[in-house]
């Protein structure tokens, strides 16, 4: 996981972005915290939401600027496009 975090951090650093959206972030291990503390200390603000899968993966934001509010929509359910009521083209 260490080399993967280094690669992610290097890619984020090269992009010079202000806000980063991450998916497949482990909720069971302090991955986001390690990424911030060890590799991206300039991203002092973050938020992490649980996902809706059994693997314990979720979503996260890293920001150089304060995040005033956030909301997860993990509980929303949408109809599957190939099931009942779907149309085909």
CSV table of C-alpha atoms in Angstrom, one decimal:
chain,number,residue,atom,x,y,z
A,1,UNK,CA,0.0,0.0,0.0
A,2,UNK,CA,2.9,2.3,0.6
A,3,UNK,CA,4.1,2.4,-3.0
A,4,UNK,CA,0.5,2.9,-4.2
A,5,UNK,CA,0.1,5.9,-1.8
A,6,UNK,CA,3.4,7.3,-3.1
A,7,UNK,CA,2.2,7.0,-6.7
A,8,UNK,CA,-1.2,8.6,-5.9
A,9,UNK,CA,0.5,11.4,-4.0
A,10,UNK,CA,3.0,12.1,-6.8
A,11,UNK,CA,0.2,12.2,-9.4
A,12,UNK,CA,-1.8,14.6,-7.2
A,13,UNK,CA,1.2,16.8,-6.6
A,14,UNK,CA,2.1,17.0,-10.3
A,15,UNK,CA,-1.5,18.1,-11.1
A,16,UNK,CA,-1.2,21.2,-8.8
A,17,UNK,CA,-4.9,20.9,-8.1
A,18,UNK,CA,-6.7,22.5,-5.2
A,19,UNK,CA,-9.3,19.8,-4.6
A,20,UNK,CA,-9.0,16.1,-5.1
A,21,UNK,CA,-11.9,13.6,-5.2
A,22,UNK,CA,-10.9,10.0,-4.4
A,23,UNK,CA,-12.8,6.8,-4.7
A,24,UNK,CA,-12.1,3.3,-3.4
A,25,UNK,CA,-10.6,4.7,-0.2
A,26,UNK,CA,-10.4,2.1,2.6
A,27,UNK,CA,-12.6,2.9,5.6
A,28,UNK,CA,-11.0,0.1,7.6
A,29,UNK,CA,-7.4,1.5,7.5
A,30,UNK,CA,-6.3,5.2,8.0
A,31,UNK,CA,-5.3,5.5,4.3
A,32,UNK,CA,-6.6,9.1,3.9
A,33,UNK,CA,-4.8,10.2,7.1
A,34,UNK,CA,-1.5,8.6,6.0
A,35,UNK,CA,-1.8,10.2,2.5
A,36,UNK,CA,-2.2,13.6,4.1
A,37,UNK,CA,0.4,13.3,6.8
A,38,UNK,CA,3.1,11.5,5.0
A,39,UNK,CA,2.8,12.7,1.4
A,40,UNK,CA,0.4,15.6,1.0
A,41,UNK,CA,0.6,17.9,4.0
A,42,UNK,CA,-0.6,20.9,1.9
A,43,UNK,CA,-4.0,19.3,1.7
A,44,UNK,CA,-5.0,20.2,5.3
A,45,UNK,CA,-8.7,19.7,4.9
A,46,UNK,CA,-10.5,16.5,4.1
A,47,UNK,CA,-13.7,14.6,4.4
A,48,UNK,CA,-14.4,10.9,4.0
A,49,UNK,CA,-17.7,9.1,3.5
A,50,UNK,CA,-18.5,5.4,3.8
A,51,UNK,CA,-19.4,3.6,0.7
A,52,UNK,CA,-22.2,1.2,0.2
A,53,UNK,CA,-20.2,-1.9,-0.5
A,54,UNK,CA,-19.2,-4.8,1.7
A,55,UNK,CA,-15.4,-4.2,1.2
A,56,UNK,CA,-15.3,-1.1,3.4
A,57,UNK,CA,-14.4,1.3,0.6
A,58,UNK,CA,-15.6,4.8,0.4
A,59,UNK,CA,-15.1,8.3,-1.1
A,60,UNK,CA,-13.0,11.1,0.1
A,61,UNK,CA,-12.1,14.8,-0.7
A,62,UNK,CA,-8.8,16.4,-0.1
A,63,UNK,CA,-8.6,20.2,-0.2
A,64,UNK,CA,-6.1,23.0,0.2
A,65,UNK,CA,-9.0,25.2,1.2
A,66,UNK,CA,-11.6,24.8,4.0
A,67,UNK,CA,-14.6,22.6,3.3
A,68,UNK,CA,-17.7,24.1,4.7
A,69,UNK,CA,-20.1,21.3,4.3
A,70,UNK,CA,-20.5,17.9,2.7
A,71,UNK,CA,-23.1,15.3,2.2
A,72,UNK,CA,-23.1,11.7,1.3
A,73,UNK,CA,-25.7,10.2,-1.0
A,74,UNK,CA,-24.7,6.6,-0.4
A,75,UNK,CA,-28.2,5.7,0.8
A,76,UNK,CA,-29.9,6.8,-2.5
A,77,UNK,CA,-31.0,3.9,-4.8
A,78,UNK,CA,-31.5,4.3,-8.5
A,79,UNK,CA,-33.3,1.9,-10.8
A,80,UNK,CA,-31.1,-0.4,-12.8
A,81,UNK,CA,-31.3,0.6,-16.5
A,82,UNK,CA,-31.7,-3.0,-17.8
A,83,UNK,CA,-34.3,-4.1,-15.3
A,84,UNK,CA,-38.1,-3.4,-15.1
A,85,UNK,CA,-39.1,-0.2,-16.8
A,86,UNK,CA,-36.0,0.3,-18.8
A,87,UNK,CA,-36.1,1.1,-22.5
A,88,UNK,CA,-33.7,-0.1,-25.1
A,89,UNK,CA,-32.5,1.8,-28.1
